[in-house]
mmCIF file of C-alpha atoms in Angstrom:
data_model
loop_
_atom_site.group_PDB
_atom_site.id
_atom_site.type_symbol
_atom_site.label_atom_id
_atom_site.label_comp_id
_atom_site.label_asym_id
_atom_site.label_seq_id
_atom_site.Cartn_x
_atom_site.Cartn_y
_atom_site.Cartn_z
ATOM 1 C CA MET A 1 -0.007 -0.011 -0.020
ATOM 2 C CA LYS A 2 1.260 3.507 -0.824
ATOM 3 C CA VAL A 3 1.665 5.909 2.089
ATOM 4 C CA ASN A 4 -1.175 8.214 0.972
ATOM 5 C CA GLU A 5 -3.527 5.229 0.655
ATOM 6 C CA LEU A 6 -2.452 4.072 4.054
ATOM 7 C CA MET A 7 -3.251 7.465 5.551
ATOM 8 C CA HIS A 8 -6.666 7.381 3.944
ATOM 9 C CA VAL A 9 -7.315 4.058 5.612
ATOM 10 C CA ALA A 10 -6.026 5.295 9.000
ATOM 11 C CA VAL A 11 -8.037 8.513 8.930
ATOM 12 C CA LYS A 12 -11.154 6.606 7.992
ATOM 13 C CA ALA A 13 -10.660 4.224 10.923
ATOM 14 C CA GLY A 14 -10.121 7.187 13.234
ATOM 15 C CA GLU A 15 -13.195 8.952 11.943
ATOM 16 C CA ILE A 16 -15.381 5.927 12.771
ATOM 17 C CA LEU A 17 -13.796 5.732 16.204
ATOM 18 C CA ILE A 18 -14.494 9.361 17.069
ATOM 19 C CA LYS A 19 -17.994 9.284 15.708
ATOM 20 C CA SER A 20 -18.691 6.181 17.794
ATOM 21 C CA GLY A 21 -17.557 7.970 20.920
ATOM 22 C CA ALA A 22 -14.133 6.392 21.549
ATOM 23 C CA GLU A 23 -11.601 8.056 23.823
ATOM 24 C CA ILE A 24 -8.996 10.227 22.099
ATOM 25 C CA TYR A 25 -6.034 8.299 23.313
ATOM 26 C CA ARG A 26 -7.561 5.127 21.783
ATOM 27 C CA VAL A 27 -7.949 6.853 18.457
ATOM 28 C CA GLU A 28 -4.363 8.071 18.389
ATOM 29 C CA GLU A 29 -3.096 4.662 19.438
ATOM 30 C CA THR A 30 -5.138 3.015 16.666
ATOM 31 C CA LEU A 31 -3.821 5.407 14.011
ATOM 32 C CA ARG A 32 -0.257 4.656 15.166
ATOM 33 C CA ARG A 33 -0.936 0.985 15.161
ATOM 34 C CA ILE A 34 -2.396 0.994 11.604
ATOM 35 C CA CYS A 35 0.514 2.957 10.193
ATOM 36 C CA SER A 36 3.149 0.921 11.930
ATOM 37 C CA SER A 37 1.627 -2.329 10.570
ATOM 38 C CA TYR A 38 2.916 -1.095 7.220
ATOM 39 C CA GLY A 39 6.247 0.052 8.589
ATOM 40 C CA VAL A 40 5.230 3.756 8.374
ATOM 41 C CA GLU A 41 5.902 6.116 11.232
ATOM 42 C CA CYS A 42 3.095 8.665 11.607
ATOM 43 C CA GLU A 43 2.289 11.616 13.839
ATOM 44 C CA PRO A 44 -1.448 11.700 14.721
ATOM 45 C CA TYR A 45 -3.080 14.700 16.407
ATOM 46 C CA VAL A 46 -6.607 13.978 17.263
ATOM 47 C CA LEU A 47 -9.353 16.211 18.548
ATOM 48 C CA LEU A 48 -13.066 15.453 18.961
ATOM 49 C CA SER A 49 -13.733 17.796 16.097
ATOM 50 C CA GLY A 50 -11.033 16.482 13.636
ATOM 51 C CA ILE A 51 -8.029 14.423 12.854
ATOM 52 C CA PHE A 52 -4.593 15.630 11.745
ATOM 53 C CA LEU A 53 -2.311 12.858 10.507
ATOM 54 C CA HIS A 54 1.260 13.425 9.323
ATOM 55 C CA ALA A 55 3.671 10.944 7.691
ATOM 56 C CA GLN A 56 6.577 10.796 5.210
ATOM 57 C CA GLU A 57 6.298 9.226 1.811
ATOM 58 C CA GLU A 58 8.896 6.718 0.555
ATOM 59 C CA ASN A 59 10.880 9.440 -1.206
ATOM 60 C CA GLY A 60 10.906 11.688 1.842
ATOM 61 C CA ASN A 61 8.019 13.977 0.902
ATOM 62 C CA PRO A 62 6.010 14.925 3.947
ATOM 63 C CA ILE A 63 2.244 14.513 3.661
ATOM 64 C CA THR A 64 -0.576 15.593 6.040
ATOM 65 C CA VAL A 65 -4.211 14.666 5.958
ATOM 66 C CA ILE A 66 -6.755 16.805 7.782
ATOM 67 C CA LYS A 67 -10.285 15.548 8.368
ATOM 68 C CA ARG A 68 -13.080 17.605 9.893
ATOM 69 C CA ILE A 69 -15.465 15.455 12.060
ATOM 70 C CA GLN A 70 -18.855 16.465 13.371
ATOM 71 C CA GLY A 71 -20.997 14.734 15.940
ATOM 72 C CA ASN A 72 -20.388 11.778 18.170
ATOM 73 C CA LEU A 73 -22.920 9.217 19.367
ATOM 74 C CA LEU A 74 -21.976 6.211 21.356
ATOM 75 C CA HIS A 75 -21.767 3.074 19.277
ATOM 76 C CA LEU A 76 -19.893 0.467 21.177
ATOM 77 C CA HIS A 77 -20.013 -2.320 18.571
ATOM 78 C CA ARG A 78 -18.183 -0.137 15.983
ATOM 79 C CA ILE A 79 -15.485 0.745 18.471
ATOM 80 C CA GLU A 80 -14.922 -2.895 19.000
ATOM 81 C CA LEU A 81 -14.886 -3.751 15.273
ATOM 82 C CA VAL A 82 -12.363 -0.973 14.453
ATOM 83 C CA ASN A 83 -10.227 -2.204 17.327
ATOM 84 C CA SER A 84 -10.035 -5.702 16.041
ATOM 85 C CA PHE A 85 -9.574 -4.398 12.416
ATOM 86 C CA SER A 86 -6.459 -2.602 13.507
ATOM 87 C CA ARG A 87 -5.178 -5.634 15.481
ATOM 88 C CA ASP A 88 -5.746 -7.871 12.397
ATOM 89 C CA LEU A 89 -3.743 -5.468 10.272
ATOM 90 C CA GLN A 90 -0.801 -5.922 12.624
ATOM 91 C CA ARG A 91 -0.837 -9.630 11.863
ATOM 92 C CA THR A 92 -1.693 -9.580 8.137
ATOM 93 C CA PRO A 93 -1.597 -6.161 6.381
ATOM 94 C CA LEU A 94 -4.390 -5.934 3.877
ATOM 95 C CA GLU A 95 -4.345 -4.251 0.413
ATOM 96 C CA TYR A 96 -5.853 -0.823 0.119
ATOM 97 C CA ALA A 97 -9.152 -1.905 -1.511
ATOM 98 C CA ALA A 98 -9.697 -4.727 1.001
ATOM 99 C CA ALA A 99 -8.940 -2.474 3.970
ATOM 100 C CA ILE A 100 -11.320 0.292 2.814
ATOM 101 C CA LYS A 101 -13.992 -2.238 2.115
ATOM 102 C CA ARG A 102 -13.757 -3.637 5.667
ATOM 103 C CA LEU A 103 -14.017 -0.104 7.098
ATOM 104 C CA GLU A 104 -17.072 0.608 4.977
ATOM 105 C CA GLU A 105 -18.643 -2.599 6.281
ATOM 106 C CA ILE A 106 -17.961 -1.447 9.807
ATOM 107 C CA GLU A 107 -19.463 1.928 9.108
ATOM 108 C CA ALA A 108 -22.590 0.259 7.736
ATOM 109 C CA VAL A 109 -23.098 -1.834 10.953
ATOM 110 C CA SER A 110 -26.266 -0.452 12.399
ATOM 111 C CA GLY A 111 -27.539 -0.611 15.969
ATOM 112 C CA PHE A 112 -30.741 -2.208 17.108
ATOM 113 C CA SER A 113 -33.983 -1.505 15.305
ATOM 114 C CA LEU A 114 -36.055 1.511 16.314
ATOM 115 C CA PRO A 115 -38.814 -0.580 18.115
ATOM 116 C CA VAL A 116 -36.149 -2.316 20.260
ATOM 117 C CA ARG A 117 -34.428 0.988 21.057
ATOM 118 C CA LEU A 118 -37.759 2.605 21.943
ATOM 119 C CA SER A 119 -38.663 -0.172 24.355
ATOM 120 C CA MET A 120 -35.213 -0.056 25.889
ATOM 121 C CA ALA A 121 -35.537 3.752 26.319
ATOM 122 C CA GLY A 122 -38.841 3.121 28.122
ATOM 123 C CA LEU A 123 -37.495 0.357 30.211
ATOM 124 C CA THR A 124 -34.442 2.429 31.265
ATOM 125 C CA ALA A 125 -36.833 5.145 32.476
ATOM 126 C CA PHE A 126 -38.953 2.617 34.424
ATOM 127 C CA VAL A 127 -35.839 0.975 35.991
ATOM 128 C CA TYR A 128 -34.360 4.268 37.143
ATOM 129 C CA THR A 129 -37.590 5.632 38.525
ATOM 130 C CA LEU A 130 -37.699 2.479 40.719
ATOM 131 C CA LEU A 131 -33.954 2.700 41.531
ATOM 132 C CA PHE A 132 -34.501 6.303 42.738
ATOM 133 C CA SER A 133 -37.166 4.891 45.051
ATOM 134 C CA GLY A 134 -40.206 5.749 42.964
ATOM 135 C CA ASN A 135 -43.211 3.421 42.727
ATOM 136 C CA ALA A 136 -44.391 1.372 39.770
ATOM 137 C CA LEU A 137 -47.018 3.897 38.820
ATOM 138 C CA GLU A 138 -44.440 6.681 38.541
ATOM 139 C CA GLY A 139 -42.218 4.298 36.679
ATOM 140 C CA ALA A 140 -44.979 3.548 34.134
ATOM 141 C CA VAL A 141 -45.590 7.282 33.478
ATOM 142 C CA ALA A 142 -41.803 7.815 33.016
ATOM 143 C CA LEU A 143 -41.719 4.858 30.616
ATOM 144 C CA ILE A 144 -44.305 6.322 28.340
ATOM 145 C CA LEU A 145 -42.663 9.802 28.386
ATOM 146 C CA SER A 146 -39.231 8.360 27.746
ATOM 147 C CA ILE A 147 -40.446 6.433 24.731
ATOM 148 C CA PHE A 148 -42.239 9.448 23.328
ATOM 149 C CA ALA A 149 -39.224 11.707 23.927
ATOM 150 C CA TYR A 150 -36.777 9.211 22.448
ATOM 151 C CA TYR A 151 -39.006 8.839 19.332
ATOM 152 C CA LEU A 152 -39.126 12.602 18.877
ATOM 153 C CA ARG A 153 -35.383 12.842 19.325
ATOM 154 C CA VAL A 154 -34.752 10.369 16.579
ATOM 155 C CA LYS A 155 -37.168 12.205 14.270
ATOM 156 C CA ILE A 156 -35.630 15.627 15.170
ATOM 157 C CA ALA A 157 -32.225 14.298 14.455
ATOM 158 C CA GLU A 158 -33.382 13.144 11.039
ATOM 159 C CA LEU A 159 -34.798 16.639 10.281
ATOM 160 C CA GLY A 160 -31.533 18.164 11.481
ATOM 161 C CA PHE A 161 -32.252 20.971 13.889
ATOM 162 C CA PHE A 162 -29.350 22.352 15.898
ATOM 163 C CA GLN A 163 -27.713 19.945 18.243
ATOM 164 C CA PHE A 164 -29.215 20.842 21.613
ATOM 165 C CA PHE A 165 -32.807 21.335 20.462
ATOM 166 C CA GLU A 166 -33.628 17.638 20.876
ATOM 167 C CA TYR A 167 -32.537 17.772 24.537
ATOM 168 C CA PHE A 168 -34.675 20.859 25.112
ATOM 169 C CA VAL A 169 -37.712 19.040 23.629
ATOM 170 C CA ALA A 170 -36.994 15.976 25.772
ATOM 171 C CA GLY A 171 -36.988 18.208 28.828
ATOM 172 C CA VAL A 172 -40.312 19.857 27.772
ATOM 173 C CA ILE A 173 -41.931 16.469 27.258
ATOM 174 C CA ALA A 174 -40.691 15.153 30.583
ATOM 175 C CA GLY A 175 -41.925 18.222 32.436
ATOM 176 C CA ALA A 176 -45.289 18.577 30.675
ATOM 177 C CA GLY A 177 -45.950 14.814 30.735
ATOM 178 C CA ALA A 178 -45.170 14.549 34.421
ATOM 179 C CA LEU A 179 -47.619 17.393 35.138
ATOM 180 C CA ALA A 180 -50.200 15.608 33.045
ATOM 181 C CA GLY A 181 -49.459 12.422 34.996
ATOM 182 C CA MET A 182 -50.010 14.236 38.243
ATOM 183 C CA LYS A 183 -53.319 15.576 36.959
ATOM 184 C CA ILE A 184 -54.545 12.032 36.296
ATOM 185 C CA PHE A 185 -52.991 10.354 39.393
ATOM 186 C CA PRO A 186 -52.719 13.057 42.074
ATOM 187 C CA GLU A 187 -50.680 10.828 44.383
ATOM 188 C CA VAL A 188 -47.545 10.544 42.174
ATOM 189 C CA ASN A 189 -44.287 12.415 42.852
ATOM 190 C CA ILE A 190 -43.617 14.561 39.800
ATOM 191 C CA TYR A 191 -39.876 14.853 40.373
ATOM 192 C CA LYS A 192 -39.342 11.060 40.339
ATOM 193 C CA ILE A 193 -41.184 10.831 36.980
ATOM 194 C CA ILE A 194 -39.101 13.580 35.527
ATOM 195 C CA ILE A 195 -35.780 12.050 36.652
ATOM 196 C CA GLY A 196 -36.768 8.662 35.256
ATOM 197 C CA ALA A 197 -37.972 10.116 31.947
ATOM 198 C CA ILE A 198 -34.785 12.128 31.288
ATOM 199 C CA MET A 199 -32.367 9.440 32.434
ATOM 200 C CA ILE A 200 -31.308 8.431 28.951
ATOM 201 C CA PHE A 201 -30.783 12.127 27.863
ATOM 202 C CA VAL A 202 -28.680 13.369 30.828
ATOM 203 C CA PRO A 203 -24.978 13.678 30.100
ATOM 204 C CA GLY A 204 -23.608 11.521 32.876
ATOM 205 C CA VAL A 205 -21.447 9.370 30.673
ATOM 206 C CA ALA A 206 -20.288 12.368 28.716
ATOM 207 C CA ILE A 207 -19.039 14.193 31.821
ATOM 208 C CA THR A 208 -17.267 11.080 33.009
ATOM 209 C CA ASN A 209 -15.644 10.508 29.623
ATOM 210 C CA GLY A 210 -14.646 14.146 29.585
ATOM 211 C CA ILE A 211 -12.777 13.779 32.835
ATOM 212 C CA LYS A 212 -11.256 10.497 31.605
ATOM 213 C CA ASP A 213 -9.852 12.306 28.553
ATOM 214 C CA ALA A 214 -8.389 15.009 30.874
ATOM 215 C CA LEU A 215 -6.714 12.363 33.041
ATOM 216 C CA TYR A 216 -5.138 10.909 29.919
ATOM 217 C CA GLY A 217 -3.733 14.311 29.108
ATOM 218 C CA ASP A 218 -6.122 15.281 26.253
ATOM 219 C CA VAL A 219 -7.282 18.466 27.941
ATOM 220 C CA VAL A 220 -8.665 20.149 24.835
ATOM 221 C CA SER A 221 -10.966 17.318 23.970
ATOM 222 C CA SER A 222 -11.895 16.950 27.643
ATOM 223 C CA LEU A 223 -13.056 20.532 27.744
ATOM 224 C CA TYR A 224 -14.998 20.050 24.528
ATOM 225 C CA ARG A 225 -16.840 17.066 26.003
ATOM 226 C CA ILE A 226 -17.595 18.733 29.307
ATOM 227 C CA ALA A 227 -18.767 21.877 27.623
ATOM 228 C CA GLU A 228 -21.015 19.770 25.491
ATOM 229 C CA ALA A 229 -22.375 18.024 28.569
ATOM 230 C CA VAL A 230 -23.062 21.371 30.312
ATOM 231 C CA PHE A 231 -25.043 22.596 27.373
ATOM 232 C CA THR A 232 -26.956 19.357 27.179
ATOM 233 C CA ALA A 233 -27.829 19.541 30.907
ATOM 234 C CA THR A 234 -28.801 23.197 30.524
ATOM 235 C CA ALA A 235 -31.003 22.382 27.537
ATOM 236 C CA ILE A 236 -32.787 19.655 29.463
ATOM 237 C CA GLY A 237 -33.108 21.787 32.601
ATOM 238 C CA ALA A 238 -34.453 24.714 30.671
ATOM 239 C CA GLY A 239 -36.986 22.414 28.942
ATOM 240 C CA VAL A 240 -38.260 20.993 32.211
ATOM 241 C CA GLY A 241 -38.228 24.356 33.842
ATOM 242 C CA ILE A 242 -40.299 26.016 31.202
ATOM 243 C CA ALA A 243 -42.772 23.210 31.030
ATOM 244 C CA LEU A 244 -43.218 23.204 34.828
ATOM 245 C CA SER A 245 -43.462 26.997 35.240
ATOM 246 C CA VAL A 246 -45.999 27.385 32.384
ATOM 247 C CA GLY A 247 -47.876 24.173 33.372
ATOM 248 C CA LEU A 248 -48.179 24.871 37.054
ATOM 249 C CA ARG A 249 -50.273 27.871 36.315
ATOM 250 C CA PHE A 250 -52.872 25.831 34.639
ATOM 251 C CA VAL A 251 -52.864 22.772 36.926
ATOM 252 C CA MET B 1 -31.451 -7.977 45.525
ATOM 253 C CA LYS B 2 -34.165 -5.887 43.877
ATOM 254 C CA GLU B 3 -31.682 -3.079 43.425
ATOM 255 C CA LEU B 4 -29.103 -5.494 41.857
ATOM 256 C CA ILE B 5 -31.644 -6.586 39.282
ATOM 257 C CA LEU B 6 -32.632 -2.997 38.623
ATOM 258 C CA ALA B 7 -29.003 -2.105 38.140
ATOM 259 C CA PHE B 8 -28.551 -5.080 35.835
ATOM 260 C CA LEU B 9 -31.373 -3.772 33.601
ATOM 261 C CA GLY B 10 -30.257 -0.214 34.163
ATOM 262 C CA SER B 11 -26.986 -0.834 32.490
ATOM 263 C CA MET B 12 -28.123 -3.386 29.924
ATOM 264 C CA CYS B 13 -30.908 -1.182 28.472
ATOM 265 C CA PRO B 14 -28.709 1.856 27.965
ATOM 266 C CA ALA B 15 -26.050 -0.427 26.502
ATOM 267 C CA ILE B 16 -28.473 -1.456 23.886
ATOM 268 C CA LEU B 17 -29.136 2.229 23.136
ATOM 269 C CA PHE B 18 -25.360 2.526 22.841
ATOM 270 C CA SER B 19 -25.469 -0.353 20.218
ATOM 271 C CA VAL B 20 -23.528 -2.908 22.177
ATOM 272 C CA GLU B 21 -23.116 -6.215 20.339
ATOM 273 C CA LYS B 22 -25.899 -8.679 20.995
ATOM 274 C CA ARG B 23 -23.784 -11.471 22.436
ATOM 275 C CA LYS B 24 -22.449 -9.211 25.188
ATOM 276 C CA MET B 25 -25.684 -7.717 26.442
ATOM 277 C CA LEU B 26 -25.879 -9.967 29.547
ATOM 278 C CA TRP B 27 -22.242 -9.541 30.501
ATOM 279 C CA VAL B 28 -22.666 -5.813 30.290
ATOM 280 C CA GLY B 29 -25.610 -5.934 32.595
ATOM 281 C CA LEU B 30 -23.692 -8.059 35.060
ATOM 282 C CA GLY B 31 -21.072 -5.362 35.201
ATOM 283 C CA GLY B 32 -23.709 -2.780 36.183
ATOM 284 C CA SER B 33 -24.972 -5.033 38.935
ATOM 285 C CA LEU B 34 -21.554 -5.579 40.385
ATOM 286 C CA GLY B 35 -20.701 -1.920 40.338
ATOM 287 C CA TRP B 36 -23.989 -0.964 42.019
ATOM 288 C CA GLY B 37 -23.525 -3.745 44.549
ATOM 289 C CA ALA B 38 -20.026 -2.454 45.564
ATOM 290 C CA PHE B 39 -21.534 1.111 45.662
ATOM 291 C CA SER B 40 -24.360 0.129 48.026
ATOM 292 C CA LEU B 41 -22.179 -1.949 50.298
ATOM 293 C CA VAL B 42 -19.697 0.895 50.852
ATOM 294 C CA GLU B 43 -22.451 3.430 51.094
ATOM 295 C CA ALA B 44 -24.202 1.406 53.793
ATOM 296 C CA ALA B 45 -20.865 1.121 55.759
ATOM 297 C CA THR B 46 -19.559 4.714 55.452
ATOM 298 C CA GLY B 47 -22.443 6.888 54.253
ATOM 299 C CA GLN B 48 -20.179 8.772 51.893
ATOM 300 C CA VAL B 49 -21.534 9.060 48.384
ATOM 301 C CA ILE B 50 -18.373 10.039 46.540
ATOM 302 C CA LEU B 51 -16.220 7.342 48.196
ATOM 303 C CA SER B 52 -18.930 4.724 47.399
ATOM 304 C CA THR B 53 -19.090 5.894 43.800
ATOM 305 C CA PHE B 54 -15.326 5.461 43.585
ATOM 306 C CA ALA B 55 -15.702 1.904 45.079
ATOM 307 C CA GLY B 56 -18.381 1.098 42.458
ATOM 308 C CA ALA B 57 -16.181 2.394 39.639
ATOM 309 C CA VAL B 58 -13.206 0.339 40.781
ATOM 310 C CA MET B 59 -15.443 -2.695 40.791
ATOM 311 C CA VAL B 60 -16.734 -1.952 37.242
ATOM 312 C CA GLY B 61 -13.153 -1.223 36.127
ATOM 313 C CA LEU B 62 -11.896 -4.517 37.509
ATOM 314 C CA TYR B 63 -14.767 -6.438 35.914
ATOM 315 C CA SER B 64 -14.292 -4.696 32.513
ATOM 316 C CA GLU B 65 -10.607 -5.443 32.435
ATOM 317 C CA ILE B 66 -11.141 -9.089 33.223
ATOM 318 C CA MET B 67 -13.981 -9.415 30.686
ATOM 319 C CA ALA B 68 -11.980 -7.526 28.096
ATOM 320 C CA ARG B 69 -9.362 -10.276 28.271
ATOM 321 C CA ALA B 70 -11.846 -13.094 28.380
ATOM 322 C CA LEU B 71 -13.989 -11.950 25.504
ATOM 323 C CA LYS B 72 -11.309 -10.082 23.514
ATOM 324 C CA THR B 73 -13.171 -6.772 23.479
ATOM 325 C CA PRO B 74 -12.030 -3.315 24.456
ATOM 326 C CA ALA B 75 -12.660 -2.757 28.139
ATOM 327 C CA THR B 76 -14.584 0.471 27.301
ATOM 328 C CA VAL B 77 -17.527 -1.597 26.027
ATOM 329 C CA PHE B 78 -18.072 -2.887 29.546
ATOM 330 C CA SER B 79 -16.951 0.072 31.540
ATOM 331 C CA ILE B 80 -19.183 2.670 29.747
ATOM 332 C CA SER B 81 -22.253 0.612 30.261
ATOM 333 C CA GLY B 82 -21.313 -0.663 33.687
ATOM 334 C CA ILE B 83 -20.940 2.837 35.150
ATOM 335 C CA PHE B 84 -24.323 4.003 33.849
ATOM 336 C CA PRO B 85 -26.125 3.481 37.137
ATOM 337 C CA LEU B 86 -23.380 5.341 39.020
ATOM 338 C CA VAL B 87 -22.940 8.235 36.609
ATOM 339 C CA PRO B 88 -24.000 11.718 37.788
ATOM 340 C CA GLY B 89 -26.264 12.660 34.885
ATOM 341 C CA ILE B 90 -29.142 13.519 37.213
ATOM 342 C CA GLY B 91 -26.761 15.680 39.263
ATOM 343 C CA ALA B 92 -25.908 17.612 36.051
ATOM 344 C CA TYR B 93 -29.595 18.072 35.336
ATOM 345 C CA GLU B 94 -30.412 19.118 38.841
ATOM 346 C CA THR B 95 -27.626 21.763 38.723
ATOM 347 C CA ALA B 96 -29.173 23.218 35.615
ATOM 348 C CA GLN B 97 -32.609 23.067 37.247
ATOM 349 C CA LEU B 98 -31.403 24.958 40.299
ATOM 350 C CA LEU B 99 -29.788 27.558 38.128
ATOM 351 C CA VAL B 100 -32.974 28.043 36.180
ATOM 352 C CA GLU B 101 -34.730 28.597 39.572
ATOM 353 C CA ASN B 102 -32.060 31.139 40.462
ATOM 354 C CA LYS B 103 -30.899 29.134 43.529
ATOM 355 C CA LEU B 104 -27.276 29.861 43.039
ATOM 356 C CA SER B 105 -25.627 28.486 46.089
ATOM 357 C CA PRO B 106 -27.369 25.092 46.122
ATOM 358 C CA ALA B 107 -26.532 24.913 42.405
ATOM 359 C CA THR B 108 -22.858 25.402 43.150
ATOM 360 C CA GLY B 109 -22.930 22.550 45.676
ATOM 361 C CA LYS B 110 -24.684 20.326 43.241
ATOM 362 C CA ALA B 111 -22.222 21.177 40.406
ATOM 363 C CA LEU B 112 -19.226 20.341 42.651
ATOM 364 C CA GLU B 113 -20.877 17.057 43.713
ATOM 365 C CA THR B 114 -21.505 16.157 40.064
ATOM 366 C CA VAL B 115 -17.880 16.905 39.012
ATOM 367 C CA ALA B 116 -16.539 15.057 42.108
ATOM 368 C CA SER B 117 -18.460 11.884 41.425
ATOM 369 C CA ALA B 118 -17.674 11.999 37.711
ATOM 370 C CA GLY B 119 -13.970 12.360 38.689
ATOM 371 C CA ALA B 120 -14.233 9.553 41.116
ATOM 372 C CA ILE B 121 -15.751 7.236 38.472
ATOM 373 C CA ALA B 122 -13.122 8.211 35.834
ATOM 374 C CA LEU B 123 -10.329 7.721 38.363
ATOM 375 C CA GLY B 124 -11.649 4.341 39.467
ATOM 376 C CA ILE B 125 -11.946 2.996 35.906
ATOM 377 C CA MET B 126 -8.574 4.315 34.836
ATOM 378 C CA LEU B 127 -6.799 3.031 38.000
ATOM 379 C CA MET B 128 -7.874 -0.443 37.160
ATOM 380 C CA SER B 129 -6.878 -0.213 33.475
ATOM 381 C CA ALA B 130 -3.500 1.255 34.530
ATOM 382 C CA LEU B 131 -2.958 -1.612 37.022
ATOM 383 C CA PHE B 132 -3.617 -4.178 34.353
ATOM 384 C CA LYS B 133 -1.306 -2.457 31.871
ATOM 385 C CA VAL B 134 1.477 -2.320 34.437
ATOM 386 C CA ALA B 135 1.013 -5.957 35.436
ATOM 387 C CA LYS B 136 1.216 -6.925 31.784
ATOM 388 C CA ARG B 137 4.455 -4.989 31.314
ATOM 389 C CA LEU B 138 5.967 -6.535 34.378
ATOM 390 C CA ALA B 139 5.022 -10.009 33.194
ATOM 391 C CA LYS B 140 6.602 -9.293 29.811
ATOM 392 C CA ARG B 141 9.780 -7.983 31.413
ATOM 393 C CA ARG B 142 10.120 -11.053 33.580
ATOM 394 C CA LYS B 143 9.691 -13.314 30.511
ATOM 395 C CA THR B 144 12.442 -11.482 28.570
ATOM 396 C CA ALA B 145 14.819 -11.300 31.488
#
């Protein structure tokens, strides 16, 4: 494989990793591993928003590839596949076409179907309402709200609004729905319903990963992740707050 | 027991939303249970939330590293899902909520608590993965020596 083809393969692997929510150190390690499988020494500089990869061609010409990357959503299976792809390359280096084809296959791996994900979103809400000492009725209301909010989130993402809008909407649904739940069943605790319903939207994993990146020394990406998490939490909080303050006047 | 089952579901269901591979669903859930178990044991003994969160994260980290070697999968797959019950997402939300209500000093407390428990979790997970890395390096050195 030529060096520029190799870099294309490496950057593509890195792009899949970042978009699937891998840690920065893992992406850099994978890029180094892919290049060294072909005896090329490279210098990766990876941010959450892009990859810079530098290497030297056989005749000594320096080449650099820059790739802008937007958005990251956790996709654990893809991280796993790219990881084993790069380890396989160490053992048996593939040709360019074969390597790109494998990466494209990895990119095409989809998650679970929408009905499965919807029911899991609902079940998560139910489980966490119970775990935060709510009762089954509160859990059931949270379940319905969570399914509805997750469905809207998927649809909004397809339409392509700005990034934090879907979290704001999730917050509004949780707040308004919990109020409606209280109207129907006056004995429920509205805060437990809200907490359950927004559990899948709150950025707990994002904050933790942000701190993890910082502890590995990738402070820039860490701040990026934490800032994103703060905006997400604010969007949800604003959604719930607005729904509650408007709703409470009518209830 | 009830809480352990809830924690099992509470890390398996989000893991499915994070597109974990089908064969590993149950293993991922078990990690969540173990982490929550360690958390509640330490919490019952000491009453300190941050310390207990750290204990839970260490447990999840240990489990993830062992499973990573057993199933030849990156440890992240298990640790990200396993920490889901411990992770301070609700704390982040409550901070924003308090800010919206203009309660500034409770919001500061909540924010610090959120960052502290996220830090405890990150540290716990990374401590375990560093331990395993060092152990591997030592074993390799002994073999070559």
